[in-house]
């Protein structure tokens, strides 16, 4: 059965979405056809146009060889470059009336894979249909021939898109065998587009999950990031876990599915973590908003929300009397978080920020009924540092109790803590808190040179500043001399 052609109204909608780039599509298509070649808009841009979404990128495929493509683009643009000539991709850029446009054009491909690595044995194809069959999913195997805008859909991608189903142009076993990362893309499309894997696709994901081991950590990380920043990451994460892929990507996630004992002495940590993630996302500020609003989507907040309790499985203890404890799970979890994010090749700043939030996520619960001193509030703020606004949201999101009165009490208590923080920030500029003597002044007071002792003295004065607030430089120098009198170095000098 041949794929259903798009209704006129749907085609009109898709073309309308492409209206801003239609002159570009027509111009490029005409240039290629006049040179005796085919050119087509393919993949994500076509899919997004039918979803009534503005395509962020334009992908083209052509019957022209890389050298022929380069010659055409050289006449069209102001600059061309080799994106990967061996893989058939040439890039070009041109500027018209101050507007810069960049395109990438790839020669039809008919690659083969060795099944051991993700590196294809590159072979150029002879037709658009052959090129489309090697693509990941049918919804990405649709094309528009240029400049005619003829719709090409040999594998039923539009029907699958309308049904909300993910299928592969070839069998899923062949598709995922060619490139196991496609299974991660399936998970991502669930979160981004709300598509659901067809039964045979899901079965292949379960069967072939271990083949992700041949994919680089960097490529897996990139797909995980796209998943987490998608509109509905929970749906993708549930598929990631259910399919078995998480065991090779983020094994700490399925480990949260602790067996719930018959007396229900503790809640489902996996379900709790997904709820915390959803609640944290709901607290993000609008995109482009001020930094203090934590504009979404915020990767650091979402990672911290998902991973905040991963220290619970290794710290679970059944106590006498029927209780369950997870002592120091925030400390253990912070170390586990750093280890996992490093293994996934996240950058140092992200690793540091996420693991710090995991470490601090329980700190608020020491606040109790508001009996913290100003010193404790200062330490809360300075320990959080630039992560304070994210910590506010993570802490609030971490309340998933069904007890309405308890939830309201926790919210009121945190409201009070935030109010105290704001008051202290106004009075003392805690965001940039420093000892009241700098390193040179400390050295002058104690008559010492830079080194470890000076570092200890600095930390001591910082603790005084946090405990007591501003006391003035003279009082700080006096306190420093008293501290110094008890140090072994001062007695050695005597």
Short mmCIF file of C-alpha atoms in Angstrom, two decimals:
data_model
loop_
_atom_site.label_atom_id
_atom_site.label_comp_id
_atom_site.label_asym_id
_atom_site.label_seq_id
_atom_site.Cartn_x
_atom_site.Cartn_y
_atom_site.Cartn_z
CA UNK A 1 0.00 0.00 0.00
CA UNK A 2 1.48 3.35 -1.01
CA UNK A 3 1.69 6.17 1.56
CA UNK A 4 -1.26 8.54 1.73
CA UNK A 5 -0.47 11.84 0.00
CA UNK A 6 -0.82 14.92 2.19
CA UNK A 7 -4.22 16.62 2.06
CA UNK A 8 -4.15 19.95 0.27
CA UNK A 9 -4.78 21.82 3.53
CA UNK A 10 -1.90 20.06 5.30
CA UNK A 11 0.46 20.70 2.40
CA UNK A 12 -0.59 24.35 2.36
CA UNK A 13 0.13 24.58 6.10
CA UNK A 14 3.58 23.03 5.65
CA UNK A 15 4.44 25.37 2.79
CA UNK A 16 3.26 28.32 4.87
CA UNK A 17 5.66 27.32 7.61
CA UNK A 18 8.44 27.29 5.02
CA UNK A 19 7.38 30.63 3.54
CA UNK A 20 10.29 32.62 5.05
CA UNK A 21 12.81 30.34 3.31
CA UNK A 22 10.87 29.58 0.12
CA UNK A 23 12.93 32.06 -1.96
CA UNK A 24 16.08 30.29 -0.75
CA UNK A 25 14.62 26.83 -1.51
CA UNK A 26 13.50 27.91 -4.97
CA UNK A 27 16.82 29.58 -5.77
CA UNK A 28 18.95 26.60 -4.68
CA UNK A 29 16.63 24.08 -6.31
CA UNK A 30 16.75 25.95 -9.60
CA UNK A 31 20.54 26.18 -9.55
CA UNK A 32 20.93 22.44 -8.98
CA UNK A 33 18.33 21.40 -11.58
CA UNK A 34 19.81 23.73 -14.20
CA UNK A 35 23.15 22.02 -13.58
CA UNK A 36 21.49 18.65 -14.22
CA UNK A 37 21.14 17.50 -10.59
CA UNK A 38 18.37 16.82 -8.09
CA UNK A 39 18.01 18.69 -4.80
CA UNK A 40 15.58 18.02 -1.95
CA UNK A 41 14.79 19.42 1.45
CA UNK A 42 14.84 16.42 3.74
CA UNK A 43 14.41 15.14 7.29
CA UNK A 44 13.63 17.31 10.30
CA UNK A 45 12.69 20.49 8.41
CA UNK A 46 10.02 18.63 6.44
CA UNK A 47 8.72 16.86 9.54
CA UNK A 48 8.54 20.12 11.50
CA UNK A 49 6.73 21.89 8.67
CA UNK A 50 3.97 19.26 8.78
CA UNK A 51 3.83 19.65 12.56
CA UNK A 52 3.26 23.38 12.02
CA UNK A 53 6.60 24.16 13.63
CA UNK A 54 9.21 26.53 12.24
CA UNK A 55 12.25 24.41 11.26
CA UNK A 56 15.38 25.53 13.13
CA UNK A 57 17.70 24.14 10.43
CA UNK A 58 17.58 23.27 6.74
CA UNK A 59 18.99 19.96 5.53
CA UNK A 60 19.44 19.25 1.84
CA UNK A 61 20.33 16.13 -0.11
CA UNK A 62 21.36 15.97 -3.75
CA UNK A 63 22.32 13.70 -6.62
CA UNK A 64 25.38 15.93 -7.22
CA UNK A 65 28.81 14.77 -6.11
CA UNK A 66 30.60 16.78 -3.40
CA UNK A 67 32.76 18.50 -6.04
CA UNK A 68 29.71 19.39 -8.13
CA UNK A 69 27.87 20.62 -5.05
CA UNK A 70 30.81 22.80 -4.08
CA UNK A 71 30.93 24.38 -7.54
CA UNK A 72 27.23 25.30 -7.41
CA UNK A 73 27.43 26.64 -3.84
CA UNK A 74 30.52 28.66 -4.67
CA UNK A 75 28.49 30.60 -7.23
CA UNK A 76 25.56 30.92 -4.83
CA UNK A 77 27.34 31.96 -1.63
CA UNK A 78 30.15 34.13 -0.36
CA UNK A 79 31.98 31.24 1.30
CA UNK A 80 32.01 27.45 1.12
CA UNK A 81 33.71 24.89 3.31
CA UNK A 82 34.22 21.19 3.55
CA UNK A 83 31.92 19.83 6.24
CA UNK A 84 33.11 16.31 5.50
CA UNK A 85 33.81 15.72 1.84
CA UNK A 86 34.33 12.00 2.41
CA UNK A 87 30.79 11.89 3.81
CA UNK A 88 29.45 14.03 0.99
CA UNK A 89 28.63 17.21 2.93
CA UNK A 90 29.51 20.72 1.76
CA UNK A 91 28.59 23.89 3.64
CA UNK A 92 28.05 27.39 2.28
CA UNK A 93 27.15 30.84 3.52
CA UNK A 94 25.98 34.03 1.95
CA UNK A 95 24.87 37.43 3.18
CA UNK A 96 22.10 39.43 1.53
CA UNK A 97 20.90 42.77 2.93
CA UNK A 98 22.66 42.07 6.19
CA UNK A 99 21.00 38.66 6.62
CA UNK A 100 23.35 35.69 6.74
CA UNK A 101 22.18 32.27 5.58
CA UNK A 102 24.04 28.99 6.06
CA UNK A 103 23.22 25.74 4.28
CA UNK A 104 24.59 22.19 4.26
CA UNK A 105 24.11 19.91 1.27
CA UNK A 106 24.88 16.18 1.33
CA UNK A 107 25.17 13.82 -1.60
CA UNK A 108 22.69 10.91 -1.65
CA UNK A 109 24.02 8.20 0.64
CA UNK A 110 23.70 4.41 0.66
CA UNK A 111 25.96 3.61 3.59
CA UNK A 112 26.72 0.24 5.14
CA UNK A 113 27.86 -0.43 8.72
CA UNK A 114 30.18 -3.06 10.13
CA UNK A 115 28.08 -3.64 13.26
CA UNK A 116 31.11 -3.11 15.50
CA UNK A 117 31.46 0.67 15.43
CA UNK A 118 29.18 3.55 14.47
CA UNK A 119 31.46 4.51 11.60
CA UNK A 120 29.74 3.87 8.26
CA UNK A 121 31.37 2.50 5.15
CA UNK A 122 30.47 5.51 3.06
CA UNK A 123 28.80 4.85 -0.28
CA UNK A 124 26.97 7.44 -2.35
CA UNK A 125 23.45 6.55 -3.46
CA UNK A 126 21.77 6.82 -6.83
CA UNK A 127 18.32 8.06 -5.81
CA UNK A 128 16.44 10.04 -3.21
CA UNK A 129 14.44 6.94 -2.21
CA UNK A 130 17.64 4.98 -1.46
CA UNK A 131 18.93 7.91 0.59
CA UNK A 132 15.72 8.08 2.61
CA UNK A 133 15.70 4.39 3.57
CA UNK A 134 18.95 4.82 5.53
CA UNK A 135 17.44 7.49 7.77
CA UNK A 136 16.51 6.82 11.39
CA UNK A 137 12.69 7.03 11.37
CA UNK A 138 9.98 7.31 8.76
CA UNK A 139 8.95 10.74 10.09
CA UNK A 140 12.48 11.89 9.17
CA UNK A 141 12.43 10.10 5.79
CA UNK A 142 10.15 12.59 4.07
CA UNK A 143 11.41 15.08 1.49
CA UNK A 144 10.38 17.97 -0.74
CA UNK A 145 11.95 18.00 -4.17
CA UNK A 146 13.16 21.45 -5.16
CA UNK A 147 12.21 23.77 -6.69
CA UNK A 148 8.88 21.98 -7.45
CA UNK A 149 8.02 21.22 -3.77
CA UNK A 150 6.96 17.71 -4.82
CA UNK A 151 6.34 15.70 -1.66
CA UNK A 152 8.29 12.42 -1.46
CA UNK A 153 7.31 9.93 1.27
CA UNK A 154 8.09 6.34 0.19
CA UNK A 155 7.98 4.88 3.71
CA UNK A 156 4.77 6.39 5.10
CA UNK A 157 6.30 8.99 7.37
CA UNK A 158 3.37 11.38 7.17
CA UNK A 159 0.88 8.68 8.15
CA UNK A 160 3.11 7.76 11.10
CA UNK A 161 3.41 11.41 12.07
CA UNK A 162 -0.37 11.84 12.07
CA UNK A 163 -0.75 8.65 14.13
CA UNK A 164 2.00 9.73 16.55
CA UNK A 165 4.03 6.56 15.91
CA UNK A 166 7.77 6.05 15.53
CA UNK A 167 8.68 3.48 12.89
CA UNK A 168 11.89 2.85 10.97
CA UNK A 169 12.14 2.87 7.14
CA UNK A 170 13.94 -0.49 7.21
CA UNK A 171 13.44 -3.06 9.96
CA UNK A 172 14.32 -1.64 13.39
CA UNK A 173 16.91 -4.38 13.87
CA UNK A 174 18.72 -3.21 10.73
CA UNK A 175 18.29 0.48 11.56
CA UNK A 176 19.53 0.18 15.16
CA UNK A 177 22.24 -2.24 14.10
CA UNK A 178 23.50 0.39 11.67
CA UNK A 179 23.50 3.06 14.38
CA UNK A 180 22.54 2.20 17.98
CA UNK A 181 22.32 5.91 18.87
CA UNK A 182 19.02 5.90 16.98
CA UNK A 183 17.47 4.21 20.01
CA UNK A 184 18.39 7.27 22.07
CA UNK A 185 16.86 9.46 19.38
CA UNK A 186 13.64 7.46 19.72
CA UNK A 187 13.58 8.29 23.40
CA UNK A 188 14.26 11.94 22.64
CA UNK A 189 11.44 12.14 20.07
CA UNK A 190 9.03 10.81 22.68
CA UNK A 191 9.96 13.75 24.92
CA UNK A 192 10.16 16.34 22.14
CA UNK A 193 7.32 15.40 19.81
CA UNK A 194 5.09 13.09 21.83
CA UNK A 195 5.62 10.19 19.43
CA UNK A 196 5.34 6.59 20.65
CA UNK A 197 7.55 3.73 19.37
CA UNK A 198 5.70 1.10 17.37
CA UNK A 199 5.66 -2.33 19.09
CA UNK A 200 8.40 -3.71 16.82
CA UNK A 201 10.57 -0.63 17.46
CA UNK A 202 10.15 -0.95 21.22
CA UNK A 203 10.94 -4.67 21.10
CA UNK A 204 14.12 -3.99 19.13
CA UNK A 205 15.17 -1.33 21.66
CA UNK A 206 14.81 -3.84 24.48
CA UNK A 207 16.68 -6.53 22.59
CA UNK A 208 19.50 -4.31 21.35
CA UNK A 209 19.98 -1.95 24.33
CA UNK A 210 23.48 -3.29 25.05
CA UNK A 211 24.68 -2.17 21.61
CA UNK A 212 24.80 1.38 23.00
CA UNK A 213 28.13 0.35 24.49
CA UNK A 214 29.81 1.02 21.14
CA UNK A 215 28.54 4.62 21.08
CA UNK A 216 30.80 7.36 22.45
CA UNK A 217 29.90 8.95 25.77
CA UNK A 218 29.81 12.37 24.13
CA UNK A 219 27.13 11.34 21.62
CA UNK A 220 25.02 9.72 24.34
CA UNK A 221 25.40 12.84 26.49
CA UNK A 222 24.19 15.06 23.66
CA UNK A 223 21.05 12.98 23.20
CA UNK A 224 20.44 12.90 26.96
CA UNK A 225 20.73 16.69 27.12
CA UNK A 226 18.23 17.13 24.27
CA UNK A 227 15.89 14.74 26.07
CA UNK A 228 16.12 16.62 29.37
CA UNK A 229 15.59 20.00 27.70
CA UNK A 230 12.55 18.75 25.77
CA UNK A 231 9.01 19.86 26.70
CA UNK A 232 8.13 16.49 28.29
CA UNK A 233 11.30 14.78 29.54
CA UNK A 234 9.41 12.48 31.90
CA UNK A 235 7.88 10.49 29.04
CA UNK A 236 11.30 10.02 27.49
CA UNK A 237 12.93 9.04 30.78
CA UNK A 238 10.24 6.46 31.44
CA UNK A 239 10.89 4.90 28.03
CA UNK A 240 14.64 5.08 28.67
CA UNK A 241 14.14 3.04 31.84
CA UNK A 242 11.43 0.69 30.60
CA UNK A 243 13.35 -0.25 27.45
CA UNK A 244 16.54 -1.09 29.33
CA UNK A 245 18.56 1.69 27.65
CA UNK A 246 19.03 3.50 30.96
CA UNK A 247 21.20 0.63 32.21
CA UNK A 248 23.80 1.73 29.64
CA UNK A 249 23.20 5.49 29.85
CA UNK A 250 22.16 6.41 33.37
CA UNK A 251 22.05 3.22 35.47
CA UNK A 252 21.39 5.24 38.63
CA UNK A 253 17.88 5.97 37.31
CA UNK A 254 16.48 2.39 37.22
CA UNK A 255 18.33 1.73 40.49
CA UNK A 256 15.87 4.16 42.11
CA UNK A 257 13.10 1.61 41.60
CA UNK A 258 13.60 0.27 45.09
CA UNK A 259 11.41 -2.64 46.02
CA UNK A 260 8.59 -1.26 48.13
CA UNK A 261 8.07 -3.46 51.15
CA UNK A 262 4.64 -4.83 51.97
CA UNK A 263 4.14 -2.31 54.77
CA UNK A 264 4.94 0.65 52.47
CA UNK A 265 7.53 2.00 54.85
CA UNK A 266 9.06 4.22 52.18
CA UNK A 267 7.90 5.77 48.93
CA UNK A 268 8.91 4.87 45.41
CA UNK A 269 12.10 6.89 44.93
CA UNK A 270 11.97 6.54 41.14
CA UNK A 271 8.44 7.94 40.91
CA UNK A 272 9.33 10.63 43.44
CA UNK A 273 12.32 11.73 41.38
CA UNK A 274 10.26 12.07 38.21
CA UNK A 275 7.67 14.14 40.07
CA UNK A 276 10.41 16.37 41.50
CA UNK A 277 11.72 16.88 37.97
CA UNK A 278 8.27 17.88 36.72
CA UNK A 279 7.74 20.24 39.65
CA UNK A 280 11.17 21.84 39.19
CA UNK A 281 10.42 22.41 35.50
CA UNK A 282 7.16 24.13 36.46
CA UNK A 283 9.18 26.55 38.61
CA UNK A 284 11.54 27.62 35.83
CA UNK A 285 11.19 31.17 34.61
CA UNK A 286 10.27 32.07 31.04
CA UNK A 287 12.96 31.67 28.39
CA UNK A 288 14.93 34.87 28.10
CA UNK A 289 13.86 36.03 31.56
CA UNK A 290 16.20 37.48 34.20
CA UNK A 291 18.87 35.14 35.58
CA UNK A 292 17.33 35.10 39.05
CA UNK A 293 14.16 33.59 37.59
CA UNK A 294 16.13 30.53 36.37
CA UNK A 295 14.84 30.81 32.80
CA UNK A 296 13.93 27.47 31.29
CA UNK A 297 14.79 25.02 30.07
CA UNK A 298 17.60 24.90 32.65
CA UNK A 299 19.85 21.85 32.31
CA UNK A 300 21.53 22.18 35.72
CA UNK A 301 18.23 22.37 37.61
CA UNK A 302 16.71 19.48 35.65
CA UNK A 303 19.73 17.23 36.14
CA UNK A 304 19.81 18.02 39.87
CA UNK A 305 16.08 17.32 40.22
CA UNK A 306 16.40 13.98 38.45
CA UNK A 307 19.53 12.87 40.32
CA UNK A 308 18.99 14.40 43.77
CA UNK A 309 18.15 11.06 45.42
CA UNK A 310 20.49 8.68 43.58
CA UNK A 311 22.38 8.21 46.85
CA UNK A 312 19.38 6.48 48.43
CA UNK A 313 19.81 2.93 47.08
CA UNK A 314 23.36 2.46 48.45
CA UNK A 315 22.49 4.10 51.80
CA UNK A 316 19.17 2.36 52.49
CA UNK A 317 19.00 0.73 55.90
CA UNK A 318 16.07 -1.03 57.58
CA UNK A 319 15.94 0.16 61.17
CA UNK A 320 14.67 -1.63 64.27
CA UNK A 321 10.99 -0.93 64.68
CA UNK A 322 10.23 -0.97 60.97
CA UNK A 323 11.73 2.31 59.81
CA UNK A 324 13.88 2.89 56.75
CA UNK A 325 16.79 5.35 56.70
CA UNK A 326 18.99 6.86 54.02
CA UNK A 327 21.61 8.57 56.18
CA UNK A 328 23.97 10.91 54.29
CA UNK A 329 22.40 10.00 50.95
CA UNK A 330 22.89 13.59 49.82
CA UNK A 331 26.66 13.35 50.31
CA UNK A 332 26.87 9.93 48.67
CA UNK A 333 24.55 11.13 45.90
CA UNK A 334 26.71 14.17 45.18
CA UNK A 335 29.74 11.94 44.63
CA UNK A 336 27.73 9.54 42.46
CA UNK A 337 26.39 12.46 40.44
CA UNK A 338 29.85 13.84 39.77
CA UNK A 339 31.11 10.41 38.76
CA UNK A 340 28.26 9.77 36.34
CA UNK A 341 28.35 13.22 34.74
CA UNK A 342 32.12 12.97 34.28
CA UNK A 343 31.67 9.56 32.64
CA UNK A 344 29.19 11.18 30.25
CA UNK A 345 31.77 13.88 29.47
CA UNK A 346 29.80 16.81 30.85
CA UNK A 347 31.84 19.98 31.27
CA UNK A 348 33.41 20.77 34.64
CA UNK A 349 31.07 23.64 35.49
CA UNK A 350 27.97 21.51 34.96
CA UNK A 351 29.40 18.62 36.98
CA UNK A 352 30.30 20.96 39.84
CA UNK A 353 26.96 22.78 39.86
CA UNK A 354 24.73 19.70 39.67
CA UNK A 355 26.65 17.71 42.28
CA UNK A 356 26.65 20.74 44.61
CA UNK A 357 22.87 21.04 44.35
CA UNK A 358 22.49 17.33 45.10
CA UNK A 359 24.70 17.77 48.15
CA UNK A 360 22.68 20.77 49.41
CA UNK A 361 19.17 19.59 48.63
CA UNK A 362 18.46 18.43 52.20
CA UNK A 363 20.00 21.43 53.97
CA UNK A 364 16.67 23.23 54.34
CA UNK A 365 15.23 20.43 56.45
CA UNK A 366 17.58 21.43 59.26
CA UNK A 367 15.66 24.69 59.40
CA UNK A 368 12.85 22.93 61.24
CA UNK A 369 10.31 25.47 62.45
CA UNK A 370 12.51 28.44 61.66
CA UNK A 371 14.97 28.27 64.54
CA UNK A 372 18.08 28.87 62.42
CA UNK A 373 20.28 31.71 63.56
CA UNK A 374 21.29 34.46 61.17
CA UNK A 375 24.67 32.71 61.03
CA UNK A 376 23.04 29.51 59.72
CA UNK A 377 21.09 31.49 57.11
CA UNK A 378 24.30 33.22 55.99
CA UNK A 379 26.00 29.84 55.57
CA UNK A 380 23.05 28.50 53.60
CA UNK A 381 23.36 31.41 51.19
CA UNK A 382 27.13 31.35 50.87
CA UNK A 383 27.26 27.57 50.48
CA UNK A 384 24.74 27.80 47.64
CA UNK A 385 26.54 30.76 46.07
CA UNK A 386 25.35 31.40 42.50
CA UNK A 387 23.15 28.27 42.72
CA UNK A 388 20.85 29.80 45.35
CA UNK A 389 17.87 30.39 43.03
CA UNK A 390 18.14 26.86 41.66
CA UNK A 391 18.42 25.51 45.22
CA UNK A 392 15.22 27.36 46.13
CA UNK A 393 13.39 25.63 43.30
CA UNK A 394 14.93 22.20 43.89
CA UNK A 395 14.05 22.33 47.59
CA UNK A 396 10.45 23.31 46.93
CA UNK A 397 10.11 20.73 44.15
CA UNK A 398 11.38 18.02 46.52
CA UNK A 399 8.11 18.19 48.47
CA UNK A 400 5.91 15.48 46.98
CA UNK A 401 3.92 14.57 50.08
CA UNK A 402 0.22 13.84 49.60
CA UNK A 403 -0.46 15.28 53.04
CA UNK A 404 -1.87 18.69 52.18
CA UNK A 405 -1.29 20.18 55.63
CA UNK A 406 2.33 19.01 55.67
CA UNK A 407 2.93 20.39 52.18
CA UNK A 408 1.45 23.74 53.16
CA UNK A 409 3.56 23.87 56.32
CA UNK A 410 6.76 23.14 54.38
CA UNK A 411 5.89 25.82 51.83
CA UNK A 412 5.23 28.40 54.55
CA UNK A 413 8.48 27.55 56.30
CA UNK A 414 10.46 27.93 53.10
CA UNK A 415 8.66 31.21 52.38
CA UNK A 416 9.92 32.41 55.75
CA UNK A 417 13.47 31.26 55.02
CA UNK A 418 13.48 33.02 51.64
CA UNK A 419 12.23 36.21 53.31
CA UNK A 420 15.05 36.05 55.87
CA UNK A 421 17.54 35.47 53.09
CA UNK A 422 16.28 38.50 51.19
CA UNK A 423 16.54 40.68 54.29
CA UNK A 424 20.11 39.57 54.99
CA UNK A 425 21.07 40.00 51.34
CA UNK A 426 19.83 43.58 51.46
CA UNK A 427 21.65 44.31 54.71
CA UNK A 428 24.94 42.53 54.13
CA UNK A 429 25.44 41.79 50.41
CA UNK A 430 25.91 38.10 51.16
CA UNK A 431 26.29 37.23 47.51
CA UNK A 432 29.83 38.65 47.70
CA UNK A 433 30.63 38.03 51.36
CA UNK A 434 34.31 38.26 52.26
CA UNK A 435 36.33 38.53 55.45
CA UNK A 436 36.70 42.11 56.62
CA UNK A 437 40.46 41.92 56.08
CA UNK A 438 41.96 40.85 52.78
CA UNK A 439 44.99 38.61 52.36
CA UNK A 440 47.53 41.45 52.48
CA UNK A 441 45.97 42.92 55.62
CA UNK A 442 45.91 39.52 57.33
CA UNK A 443 49.58 39.01 56.51
CA UNK A 444 50.42 42.46 57.89
CA UNK A 445 48.52 41.89 61.15
CA UNK A 446 50.17 38.52 61.79
CA UNK A 447 53.55 39.27 60.25
CA UNK A 448 53.42 36.19 57.98
CA UNK A 449 54.03 35.52 54.31
CA UNK A 450 51.59 33.96 51.80
CA UNK A 451 51.11 30.22 52.28
CA UNK A 452 48.94 27.62 54.00
CA UNK A 453 48.87 29.52 57.31
CA UNK A 454 47.54 32.63 55.59
CA UNK A 455 44.85 30.45 53.98
CA UNK A 456 43.78 29.14 57.40
CA UNK A 457 43.65 32.65 58.79
CA UNK A 458 41.49 33.78 55.88
CA UNK A 459 39.06 30.89 56.45
CA UNK A 460 38.88 31.75 60.14
CA UNK A 461 37.93 35.37 59.46
CA UNK A 462 35.39 34.21 56.89
CA UNK A 463 33.75 32.00 59.54
CA UNK A 464 33.65 34.99 61.91
CA UNK A 465 31.98 37.05 59.18
CA UNK A 466 29.40 34.32 58.57
CA UNK A 467 28.72 33.71 62.25
CA UNK A 468 28.49 37.30 63.41
CA UNK A 469 27.96 39.46 60.37
CA UNK A 470 30.01 42.68 59.91
CA UNK A 471 32.03 43.59 63.02
CA UNK A 472 34.42 46.10 61.47
CA UNK A 473 38.10 45.81 60.43
CA UNK A 474 39.50 46.71 63.89
CA UNK A 475 37.44 44.09 65.69
CA UNK A 476 38.31 41.57 62.98
CA UNK A 477 42.05 42.25 63.51
CA UNK A 478 41.63 41.79 67.26
CA UNK A 479 39.82 38.47 66.75
CA UNK A 480 42.54 37.41 64.34
CA UNK A 481 45.29 38.05 66.93
CA UNK A 482 43.42 36.00 69.54
CA UNK A 483 43.09 33.15 67.04
CA UNK A 484 46.76 33.42 66.11
CA UNK A 485 47.86 33.09 69.72
CA UNK A 486 46.46 29.55 69.76
CA UNK A 487 48.17 28.44 66.55
CA UNK A 488 51.32 26.26 66.79
CA UNK A 489 53.11 28.48 64.26
CA UNK A 490 52.82 31.52 66.51
CA UNK A 491 54.30 29.60 69.47
CA UNK A 492 57.10 28.31 67.26
CA UNK A 493 58.01 31.88 66.31
CA UNK A 494 58.14 32.82 70.00
#
